[in-house]
XYZ file of C-alpha atoms in Angstrom:
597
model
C -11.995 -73.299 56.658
C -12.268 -76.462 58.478
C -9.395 -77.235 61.195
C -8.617 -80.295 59.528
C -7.832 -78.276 56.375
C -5.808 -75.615 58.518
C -3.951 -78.610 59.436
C -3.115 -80.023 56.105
C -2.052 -76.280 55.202
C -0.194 -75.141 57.877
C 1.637 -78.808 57.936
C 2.000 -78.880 54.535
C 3.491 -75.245 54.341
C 5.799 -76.268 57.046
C 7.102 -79.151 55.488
C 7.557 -77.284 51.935
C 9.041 -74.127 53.726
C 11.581 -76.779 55.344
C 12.098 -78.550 52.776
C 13.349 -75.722 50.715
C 15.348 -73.918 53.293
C 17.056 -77.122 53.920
C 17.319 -78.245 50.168
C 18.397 -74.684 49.283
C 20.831 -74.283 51.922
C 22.281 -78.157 51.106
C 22.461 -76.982 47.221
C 24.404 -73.746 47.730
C 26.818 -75.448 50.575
C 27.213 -78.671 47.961
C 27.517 -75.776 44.877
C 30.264 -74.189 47.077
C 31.846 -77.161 47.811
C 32.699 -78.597 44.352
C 33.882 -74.981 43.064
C 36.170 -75.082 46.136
C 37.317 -78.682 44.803
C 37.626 -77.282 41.241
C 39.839 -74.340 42.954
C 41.772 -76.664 44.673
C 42.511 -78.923 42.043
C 43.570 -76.117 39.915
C 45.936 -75.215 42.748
C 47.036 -78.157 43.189
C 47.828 -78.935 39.409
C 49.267 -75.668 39.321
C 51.831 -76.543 41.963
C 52.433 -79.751 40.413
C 53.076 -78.002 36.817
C 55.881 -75.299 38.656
C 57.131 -78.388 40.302
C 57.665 -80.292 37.004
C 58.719 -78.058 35.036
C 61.621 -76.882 37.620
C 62.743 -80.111 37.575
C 62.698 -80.330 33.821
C 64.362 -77.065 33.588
C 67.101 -77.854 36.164
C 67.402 -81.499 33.840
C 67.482 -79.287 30.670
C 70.273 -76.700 31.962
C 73.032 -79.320 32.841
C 72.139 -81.914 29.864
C 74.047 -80.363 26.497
C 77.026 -78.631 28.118
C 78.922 -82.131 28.688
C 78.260 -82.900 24.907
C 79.925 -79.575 23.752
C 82.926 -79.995 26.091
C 83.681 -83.735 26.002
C 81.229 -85.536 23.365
C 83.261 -87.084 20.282
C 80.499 -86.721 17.725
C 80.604 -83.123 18.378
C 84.481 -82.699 18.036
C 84.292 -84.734 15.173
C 81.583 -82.976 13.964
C 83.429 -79.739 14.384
C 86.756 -80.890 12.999
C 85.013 -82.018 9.808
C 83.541 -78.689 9.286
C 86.820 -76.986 10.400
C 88.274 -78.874 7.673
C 85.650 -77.616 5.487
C 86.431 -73.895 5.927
C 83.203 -73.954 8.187
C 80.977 -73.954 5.094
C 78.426 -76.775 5.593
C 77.999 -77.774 1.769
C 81.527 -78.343 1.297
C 81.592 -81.326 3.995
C 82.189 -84.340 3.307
C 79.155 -86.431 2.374
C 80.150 -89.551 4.415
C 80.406 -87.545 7.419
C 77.304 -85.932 7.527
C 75.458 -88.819 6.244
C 77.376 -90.124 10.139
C 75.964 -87.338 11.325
C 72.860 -87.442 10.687
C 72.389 -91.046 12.317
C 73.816 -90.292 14.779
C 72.102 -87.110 16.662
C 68.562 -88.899 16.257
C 69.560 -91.605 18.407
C 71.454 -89.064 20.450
C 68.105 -87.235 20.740
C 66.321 -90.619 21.925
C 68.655 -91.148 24.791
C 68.606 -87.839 25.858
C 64.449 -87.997 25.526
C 64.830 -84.822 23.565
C 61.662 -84.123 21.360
C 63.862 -82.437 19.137
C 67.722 -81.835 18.638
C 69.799 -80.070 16.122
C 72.881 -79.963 15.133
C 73.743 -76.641 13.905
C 76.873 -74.439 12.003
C 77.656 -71.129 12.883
C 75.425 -69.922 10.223
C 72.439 -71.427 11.079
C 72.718 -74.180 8.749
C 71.005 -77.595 10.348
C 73.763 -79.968 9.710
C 71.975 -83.202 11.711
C 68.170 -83.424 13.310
C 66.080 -86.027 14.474
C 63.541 -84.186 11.452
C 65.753 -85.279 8.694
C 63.323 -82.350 6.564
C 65.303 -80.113 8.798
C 68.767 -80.935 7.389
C 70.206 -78.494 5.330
C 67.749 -75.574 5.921
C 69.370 -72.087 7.651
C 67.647 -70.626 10.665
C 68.826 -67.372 11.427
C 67.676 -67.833 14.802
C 69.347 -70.650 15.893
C 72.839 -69.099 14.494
C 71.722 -66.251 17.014
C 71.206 -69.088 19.497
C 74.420 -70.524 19.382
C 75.951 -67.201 19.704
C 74.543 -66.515 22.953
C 75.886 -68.356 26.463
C 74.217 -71.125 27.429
C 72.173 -71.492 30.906
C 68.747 -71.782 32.113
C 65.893 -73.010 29.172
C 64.018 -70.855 28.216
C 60.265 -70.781 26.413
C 60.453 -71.300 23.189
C 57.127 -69.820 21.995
C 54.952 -72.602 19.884
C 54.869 -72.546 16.246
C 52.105 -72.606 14.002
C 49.957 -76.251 14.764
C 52.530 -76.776 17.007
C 53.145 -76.077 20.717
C 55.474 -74.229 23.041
C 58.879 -75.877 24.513
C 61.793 -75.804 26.487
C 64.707 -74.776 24.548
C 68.355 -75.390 25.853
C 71.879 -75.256 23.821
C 75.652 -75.667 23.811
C 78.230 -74.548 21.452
C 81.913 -75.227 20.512
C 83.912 -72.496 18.803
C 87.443 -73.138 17.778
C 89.871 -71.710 15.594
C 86.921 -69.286 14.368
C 84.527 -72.279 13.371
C 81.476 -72.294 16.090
C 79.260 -75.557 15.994
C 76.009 -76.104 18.346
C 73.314 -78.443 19.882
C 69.984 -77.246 20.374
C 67.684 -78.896 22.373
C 64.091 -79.157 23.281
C 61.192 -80.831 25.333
C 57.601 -80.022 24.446
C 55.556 -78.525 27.244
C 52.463 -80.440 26.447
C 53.085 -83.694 27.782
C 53.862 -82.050 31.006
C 50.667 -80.772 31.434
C 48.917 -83.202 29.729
C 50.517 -85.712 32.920
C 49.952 -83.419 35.620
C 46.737 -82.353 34.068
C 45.264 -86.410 33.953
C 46.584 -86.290 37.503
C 44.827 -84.010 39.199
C 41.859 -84.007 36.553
C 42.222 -80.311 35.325
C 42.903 -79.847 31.397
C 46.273 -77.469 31.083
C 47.147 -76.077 28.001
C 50.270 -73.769 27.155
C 48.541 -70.159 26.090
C 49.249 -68.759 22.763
C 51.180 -65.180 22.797
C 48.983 -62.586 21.796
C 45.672 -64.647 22.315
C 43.044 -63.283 24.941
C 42.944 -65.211 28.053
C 40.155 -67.230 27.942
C 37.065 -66.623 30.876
C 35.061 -68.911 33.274
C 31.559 -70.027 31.912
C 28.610 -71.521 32.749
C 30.549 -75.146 30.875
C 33.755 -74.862 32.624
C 35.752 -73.284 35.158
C 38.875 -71.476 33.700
C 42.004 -69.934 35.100
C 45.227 -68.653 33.891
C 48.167 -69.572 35.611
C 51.762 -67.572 35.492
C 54.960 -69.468 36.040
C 57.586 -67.226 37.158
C 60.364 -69.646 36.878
C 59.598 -69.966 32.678
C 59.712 -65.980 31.976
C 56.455 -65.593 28.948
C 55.044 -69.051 29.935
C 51.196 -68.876 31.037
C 49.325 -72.397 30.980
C 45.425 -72.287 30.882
C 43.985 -74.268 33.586
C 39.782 -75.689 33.291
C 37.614 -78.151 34.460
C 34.714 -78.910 32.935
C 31.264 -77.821 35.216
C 29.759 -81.401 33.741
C 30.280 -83.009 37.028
C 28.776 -80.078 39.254
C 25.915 -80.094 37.186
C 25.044 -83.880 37.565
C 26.371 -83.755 41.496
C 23.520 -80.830 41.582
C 20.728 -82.599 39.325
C 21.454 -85.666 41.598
C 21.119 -83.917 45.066
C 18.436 -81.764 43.188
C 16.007 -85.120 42.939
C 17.396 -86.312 46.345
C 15.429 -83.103 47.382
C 12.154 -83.266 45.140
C 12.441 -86.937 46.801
C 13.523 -86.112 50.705
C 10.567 -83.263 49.937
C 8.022 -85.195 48.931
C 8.640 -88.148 51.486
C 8.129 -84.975 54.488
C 5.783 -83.697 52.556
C 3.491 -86.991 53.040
C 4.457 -87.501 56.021
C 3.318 -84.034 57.826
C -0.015 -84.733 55.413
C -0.367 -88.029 57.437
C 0.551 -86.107 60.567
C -1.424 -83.336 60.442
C -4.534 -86.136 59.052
C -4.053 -87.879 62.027
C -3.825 -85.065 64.439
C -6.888 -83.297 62.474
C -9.178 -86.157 63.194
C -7.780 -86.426 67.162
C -8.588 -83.004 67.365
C -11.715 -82.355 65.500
C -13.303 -85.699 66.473
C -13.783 -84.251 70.019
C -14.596 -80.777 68.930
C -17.642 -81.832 66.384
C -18.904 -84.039 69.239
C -19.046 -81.453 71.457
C -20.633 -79.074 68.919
C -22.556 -81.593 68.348
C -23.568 -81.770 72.178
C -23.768 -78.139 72.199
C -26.727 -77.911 69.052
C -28.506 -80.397 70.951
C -28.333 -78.503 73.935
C -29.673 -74.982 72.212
C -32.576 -76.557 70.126
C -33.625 -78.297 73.221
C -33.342 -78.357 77.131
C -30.240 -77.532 78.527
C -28.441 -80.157 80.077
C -24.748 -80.810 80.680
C -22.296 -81.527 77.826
C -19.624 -83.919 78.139
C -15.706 -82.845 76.881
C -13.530 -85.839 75.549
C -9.719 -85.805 73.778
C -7.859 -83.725 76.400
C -7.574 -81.225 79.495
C -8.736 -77.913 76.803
C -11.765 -79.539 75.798
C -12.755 -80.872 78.999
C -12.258 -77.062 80.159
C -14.173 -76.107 77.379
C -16.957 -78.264 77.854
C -16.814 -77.225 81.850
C -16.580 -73.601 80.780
C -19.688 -74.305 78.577
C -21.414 -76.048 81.491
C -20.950 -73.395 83.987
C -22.222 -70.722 81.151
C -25.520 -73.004 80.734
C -26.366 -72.931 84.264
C -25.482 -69.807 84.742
C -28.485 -68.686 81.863
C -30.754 -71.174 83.135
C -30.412 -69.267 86.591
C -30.613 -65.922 84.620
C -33.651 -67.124 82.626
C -35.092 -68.038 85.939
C -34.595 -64.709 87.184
C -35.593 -62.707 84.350
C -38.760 -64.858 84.291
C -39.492 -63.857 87.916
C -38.885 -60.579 87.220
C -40.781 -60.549 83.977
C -43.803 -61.904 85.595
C -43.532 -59.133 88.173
C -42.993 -55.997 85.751
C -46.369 -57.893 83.825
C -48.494 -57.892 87.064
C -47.509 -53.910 87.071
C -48.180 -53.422 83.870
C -51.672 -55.529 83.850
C -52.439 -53.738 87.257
C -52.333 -50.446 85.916
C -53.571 -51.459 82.266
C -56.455 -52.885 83.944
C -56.856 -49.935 86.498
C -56.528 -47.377 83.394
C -59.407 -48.961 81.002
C -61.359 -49.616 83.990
C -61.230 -46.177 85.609
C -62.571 -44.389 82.299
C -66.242 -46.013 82.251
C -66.386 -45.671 86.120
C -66.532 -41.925 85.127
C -70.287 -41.690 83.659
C -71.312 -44.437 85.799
C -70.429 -42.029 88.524
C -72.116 -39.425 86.817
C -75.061 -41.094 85.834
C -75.892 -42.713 89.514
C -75.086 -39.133 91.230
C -77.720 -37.621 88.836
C -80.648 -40.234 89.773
C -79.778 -39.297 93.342
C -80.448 -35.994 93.090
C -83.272 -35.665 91.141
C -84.731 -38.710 93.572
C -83.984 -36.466 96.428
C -85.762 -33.347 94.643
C -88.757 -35.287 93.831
C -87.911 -34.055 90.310
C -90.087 -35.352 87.718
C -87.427 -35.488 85.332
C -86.394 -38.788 87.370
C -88.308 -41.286 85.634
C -87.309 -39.786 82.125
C -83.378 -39.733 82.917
C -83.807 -43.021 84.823
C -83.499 -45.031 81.243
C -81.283 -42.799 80.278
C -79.434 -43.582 83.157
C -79.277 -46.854 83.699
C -78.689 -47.644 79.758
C -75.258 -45.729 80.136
C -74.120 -47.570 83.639
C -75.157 -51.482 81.925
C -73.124 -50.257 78.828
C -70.023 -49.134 81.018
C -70.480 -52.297 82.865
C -70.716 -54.331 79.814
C -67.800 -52.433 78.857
C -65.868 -53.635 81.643
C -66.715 -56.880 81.557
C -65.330 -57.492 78.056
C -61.589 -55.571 79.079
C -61.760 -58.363 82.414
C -62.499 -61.216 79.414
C -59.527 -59.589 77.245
C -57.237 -59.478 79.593
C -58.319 -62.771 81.154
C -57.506 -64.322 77.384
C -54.237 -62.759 77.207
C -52.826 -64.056 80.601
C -54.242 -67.274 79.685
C -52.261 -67.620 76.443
C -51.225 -70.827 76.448
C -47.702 -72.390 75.707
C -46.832 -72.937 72.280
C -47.297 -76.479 71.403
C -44.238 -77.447 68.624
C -44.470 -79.490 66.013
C -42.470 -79.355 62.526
C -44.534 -77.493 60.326
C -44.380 -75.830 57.161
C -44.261 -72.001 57.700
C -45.139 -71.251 53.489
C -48.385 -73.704 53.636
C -49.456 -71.616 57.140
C -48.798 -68.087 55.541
C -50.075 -69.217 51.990
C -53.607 -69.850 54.034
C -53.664 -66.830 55.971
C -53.218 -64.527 52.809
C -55.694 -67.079 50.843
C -58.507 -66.055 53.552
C -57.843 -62.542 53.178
C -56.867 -62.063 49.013
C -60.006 -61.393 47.865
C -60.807 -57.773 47.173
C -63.658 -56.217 49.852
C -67.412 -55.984 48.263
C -67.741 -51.853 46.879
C -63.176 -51.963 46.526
C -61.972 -51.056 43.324
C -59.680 -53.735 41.353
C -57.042 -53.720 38.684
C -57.036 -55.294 35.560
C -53.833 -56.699 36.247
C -53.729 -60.000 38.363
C -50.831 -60.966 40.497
C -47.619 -62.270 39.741
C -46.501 -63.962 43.323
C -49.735 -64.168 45.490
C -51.603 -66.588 47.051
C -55.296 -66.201 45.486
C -54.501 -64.639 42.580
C -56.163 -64.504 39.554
C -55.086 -63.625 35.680
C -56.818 -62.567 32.575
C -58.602 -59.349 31.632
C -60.617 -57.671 34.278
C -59.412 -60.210 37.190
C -59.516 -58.460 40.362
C -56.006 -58.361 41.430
C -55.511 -59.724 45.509
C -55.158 -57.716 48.202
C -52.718 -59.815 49.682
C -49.941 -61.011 48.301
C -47.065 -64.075 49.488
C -43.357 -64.288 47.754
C -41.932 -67.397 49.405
C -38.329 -68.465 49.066
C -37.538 -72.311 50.065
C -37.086 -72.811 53.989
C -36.635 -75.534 55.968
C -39.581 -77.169 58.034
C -39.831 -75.046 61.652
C -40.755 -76.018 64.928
C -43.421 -74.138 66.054
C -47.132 -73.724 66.938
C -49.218 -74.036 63.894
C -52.468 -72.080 65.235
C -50.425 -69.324 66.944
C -48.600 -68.321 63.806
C -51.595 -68.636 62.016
C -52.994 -65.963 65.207
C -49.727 -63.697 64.347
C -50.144 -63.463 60.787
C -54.012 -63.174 60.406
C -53.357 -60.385 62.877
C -50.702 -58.497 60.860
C -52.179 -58.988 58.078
C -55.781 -57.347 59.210
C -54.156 -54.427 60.954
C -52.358 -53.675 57.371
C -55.531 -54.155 55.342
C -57.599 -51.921 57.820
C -55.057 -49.631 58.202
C -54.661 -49.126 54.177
C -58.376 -49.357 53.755
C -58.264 -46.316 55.907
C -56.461 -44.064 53.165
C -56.628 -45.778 49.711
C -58.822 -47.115 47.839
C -56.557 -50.166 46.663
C -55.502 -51.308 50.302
C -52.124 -54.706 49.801
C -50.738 -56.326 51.785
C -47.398 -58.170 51.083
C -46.200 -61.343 52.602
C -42.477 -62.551 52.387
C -40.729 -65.383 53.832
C -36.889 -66.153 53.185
C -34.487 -68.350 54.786
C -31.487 -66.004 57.693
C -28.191 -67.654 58.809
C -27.326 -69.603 61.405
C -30.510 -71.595 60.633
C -33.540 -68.784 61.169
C -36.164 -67.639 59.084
C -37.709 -64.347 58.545
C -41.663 -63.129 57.688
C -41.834 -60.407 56.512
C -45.402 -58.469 56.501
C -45.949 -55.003 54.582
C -48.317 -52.429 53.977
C -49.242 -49.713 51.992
C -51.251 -48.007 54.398
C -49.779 -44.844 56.326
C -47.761 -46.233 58.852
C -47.677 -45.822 62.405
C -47.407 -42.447 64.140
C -44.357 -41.617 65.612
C -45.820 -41.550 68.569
C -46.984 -44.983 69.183
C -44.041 -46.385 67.945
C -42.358 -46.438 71.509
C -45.868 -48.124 72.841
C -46.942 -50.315 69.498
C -46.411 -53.632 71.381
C -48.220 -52.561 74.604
C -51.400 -53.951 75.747
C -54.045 -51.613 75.065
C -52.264 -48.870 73.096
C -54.500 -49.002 69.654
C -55.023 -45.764 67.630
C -58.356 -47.581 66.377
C -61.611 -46.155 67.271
C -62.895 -49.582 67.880
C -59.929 -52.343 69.239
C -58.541 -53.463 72.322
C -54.657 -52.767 71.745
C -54.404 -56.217 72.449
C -53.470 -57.942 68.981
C -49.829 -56.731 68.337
C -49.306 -57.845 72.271
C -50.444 -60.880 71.950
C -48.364 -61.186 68.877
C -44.850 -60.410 70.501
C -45.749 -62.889 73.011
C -46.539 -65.534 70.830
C -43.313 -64.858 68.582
C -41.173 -64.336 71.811
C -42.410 -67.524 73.198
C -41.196 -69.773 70.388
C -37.609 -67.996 70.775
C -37.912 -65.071 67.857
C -38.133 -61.284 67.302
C -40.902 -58.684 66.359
C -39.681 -55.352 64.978
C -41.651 -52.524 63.480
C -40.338 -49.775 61.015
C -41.530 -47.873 58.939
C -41.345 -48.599 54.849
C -38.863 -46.221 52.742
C -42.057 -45.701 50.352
C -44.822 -44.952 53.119
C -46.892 -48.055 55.062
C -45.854 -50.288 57.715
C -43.232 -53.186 57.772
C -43.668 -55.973 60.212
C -40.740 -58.079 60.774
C -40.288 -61.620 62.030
C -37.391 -64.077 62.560
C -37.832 -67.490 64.405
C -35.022 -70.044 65.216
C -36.009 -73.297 62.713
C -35.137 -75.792 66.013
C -37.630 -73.853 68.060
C -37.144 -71.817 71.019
C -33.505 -72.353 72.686
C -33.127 -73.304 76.120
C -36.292 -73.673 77.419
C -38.225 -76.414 78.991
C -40.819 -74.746 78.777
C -41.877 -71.787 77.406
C -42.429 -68.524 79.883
C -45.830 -67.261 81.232
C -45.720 -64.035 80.261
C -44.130 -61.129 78.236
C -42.334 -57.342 78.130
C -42.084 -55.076 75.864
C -38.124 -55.377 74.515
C -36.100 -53.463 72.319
C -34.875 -54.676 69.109
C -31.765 -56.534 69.222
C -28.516 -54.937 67.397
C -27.780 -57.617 65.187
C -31.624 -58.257 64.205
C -31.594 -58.677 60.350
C -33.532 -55.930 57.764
C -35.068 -56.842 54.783
């Protein structure tokens, strides 16, 4: 992932994360808030409600009494039903027709929702409900019976609602008349209620308190002053749900707004950052595919001491390839020395021989001398000649010369080298199949099938020396035909090229000979180690020179199904920092990370 993209995500993350801490936190503070305004209304309403109705009740308790003691409608009222035995029916109609205007406009200036006149029986003698009159209520005879005092509750009837009940009564001379009052609850609440924006209602006796939902916050309140009265306080949750879907898209809103604006940030701050960076890896490719030089660091004090950190490192492995190349060149003039020394010193031996012999038989007079002297001298010009041509060998491998790069296409070279070298061998046997992926192959019935064979995958053009590859692979190639030729009858060779990361490819040359023997595998690259009869042991050396020289790697192992396996990487840009390429080689171990096929 690209640092610009780390950007965007780690900004963007950020600003989400934030955003929803913050928007969460704001939510449940703002949730908590408007329940703890719905619990204080409902406190406050509820202290507003005791308040009322006190005052009400202290209103109620000293408004009849006077009436009963002092009011003339209710003496009169009483002396007419005195007169009447204290049976209702038998008054006179006149006077309770009086009556019965009379206690409705009482009722009105005493703001009395209702008011009854009543006899000692229970009988309604005068109401402001005139379809009242004349009907017998047990309970207000019980009523009228009892002191009067504080109101109480009187509980609300059916479709009706619950009230404040007060009374008075007159009895003389064994005839008992009373007022009974009332105010309705409802209105109260309904005022205080509006008030303070909380919907009270008077609870029904024997009705389940109702419960808090997800529409509306409910609680029951208990007035101890009003023994039996409970009033049902709610408020509706409408307005915390819109105050919530409000701040909610204030959020999505705030959210999105950060949200664009870290993007913009972390765009900006991407392209400050990575702007410098690419140049400098830019700097730095140029530098490996070519020679090194310094690198310059631009867009702040880490990637100046990045690019002075990269510096130092380049000059520090131009200094080391320095080195190494001295020493390389040394350990070669060893190794040459006592190559040279080793090939030279074996046809000294019957030169030796063959010199000491003529001397004695000259000194004997033997007349063997002039038949050995042929002999003699045949063996000593052969040894010589011998010589010679390791000087020449040797002469044409420290004369190698530096690869000479140009962009070439590494499939066209190998797709040559196994065209020279596909056709079958006069006296080999063939196949009736033909090839499938070779270079030189034929098809049809009774085609001889190629000995060598190329699978090519597509690969970029590489920087290299066209003849010396051409050198490598001819060589690898002839050592795996001879060295299957040696064992089977249908010697092949296989060829494969494929594309490696970080922009390297990788040839890939197999046999199905018998592989090499384990011992020569320590000494397969060294000059002059051959298990040939006839061969200089110069061929693979030259090889690892060539491939070292333009920057690669030559492995051996040995194939899972028998033969030999040949493996070669190169870097596509060419050899990497090197002006020019090194005079010499070593034998060096295969790196760790070198790839398998």
């Amino acid at each position: 992932m690209s640092l610009a993209a780390r950007l965007l995500l780690a900004f963007g993350l950020v600003a989400i994360i934030a955003t929803a801490f913050v928007g969460l936190t704001l939510r449940e503070a703002s949730r908590e808030i408007i329940e703890g305004d719905f619990a204080e209304r409902i406190d406050a309403a509820h202290a507003g409600v005791r308040q009322q109705l006190a005052w009400e009740a202290d209103a109620l308790r000293d408004l009849l009494p006077p009436l009963c003691r002092h009011d003339t409608f209710v003496d009169k009222a009483h002396v007419e039903l005195e007169r009447a035995k204290g049976d209702p029916d038998a008054m006179e109609p006149g006077s309770r027709i009086a009556l019965q205007r009379l206690v409705p406009s009482q009722a009105k200036a005493l703001r009395l929702d209702e008011l009854s006149l009543v006899a000692g029986d229970g009988s309604v003698l005068a109401a402001e409900d005139a379809a009242r009159i004349g009907a017998r209520d047990p309970r207000l005879a019980e009523l009228i019976q009892a002191p009067g005092g504080a109101p109480r509750l009187r509980p609300a009837k059916a479709g009706g609602e619950p009230s404040l009940e007060v009374h008075c009564a007159l009895s003389n001379h064994g005839v008992t008349i009373g007022l009974v009052g009332s105010r309705r609850i409802g209105p109260v609440l309904a005022r205080i209620g509006e008030a303070y924006h909380v919907r009270l209602t008077a609870a029904r006796q024997g009705e389940l308190a109702p419960r808090s939902s997800e529409s509306e916050v409910v609680r029951v309140l208990h007035f101890t002053e009003i023994p039996g009265l409970d009033v049902v306080a709610s408020v509706p949750r409408d307005p915390l749900r819109q105050a919530l879907a409000r701040l909610d898209r204030a959020i999505a809103l705030t959210g999105a707004t950060v949200l664009a604006i870290a993007v913009a940030m972390a765009v900006v701050l991407a392209r400050s950052l990575s702007r410098p960076l690419v140049a400098l890896a830019r700097e730095t490719r140029e530098v490996m595919s070519g020679a090194p030089r310094r690198v310059e660091g631009r867009g702040g004090r880490e990637i100046a001491d990045l690019a002075a950190a990269f510096n130092a490192t380049i000059d520090e492995l131009a200094a080391m390839r320095k080195r190494l190349a001295a020493t390389e060149r040394i350990a070669a003039r060893r190794e040459v020395a006592r190559q040279i020394a080793h090939e030279i010193k074996n046809p000294l031996a019957p030169i030796r021989a063959a010199v000491e012999t003529l001397r004695r038989l000259r000194q004997r007079d033997d007349p063997a001398f002039d038949d050995y002297f042929a002999e003699a001298t045949s063996t000593v010009l052969n040894e010589v000649h011998r010589i010679a041509n390791i000087v020449t060998e040797f002469t044409q491998f420290a004369r190698l010369p530096p690869p000479n790069l140009t962009p070439i296409d590494l499939v066209a070279v190998a797709r040559g080298v196994v065209t020279l070298h596909a056709a079958p061998a006069s006296g080999e046997a063939t196949s009736g199949a033909g090839s499938t992926s070779g270079a030189g192959s034929t098809s049809g019935a009774g085609a001889p099938s190629p000995r060598v064979e190329l699978v090519a995958d597509p690969i970029p053009e590489v920087s290299a020396d066209r003849d010396q590859l051409i050198q490598v692979l001819t060589n690898l190639v002839q050592n795996g035909l001879d060295a299957a030729s040696a064992v089977r009858r249908d010697p092949r060779v296989s060829v494969t090229i494929g594309p490696l990361p970080n922009d390297r490819v990788r040839i890939v040359v197999r046999d199905n000979g018998p592989g090499v023997a384990e011992e020569m595998v320590s000494r397969l690259f060294e000059p002059y180690a051959t298990s040939k009869d006839k061969g200089t042991g110069l061929g693979l050396a030259i090889a690892q020179r060539i491939v070292f020289e333009h920057g690669g790697e030559i492995t051996y192992r040995k194939a899972k199904k028998g033969g030999a396996v040949f493996e070669i990487w190169l870097p596509v840009a060419g050899p990497p920092l090197l002006e020019k390429p090194l005079g010499d080689t070593t034998v060096r171990p295969r790196p760790p990370d070198a790839p398998r096929s």
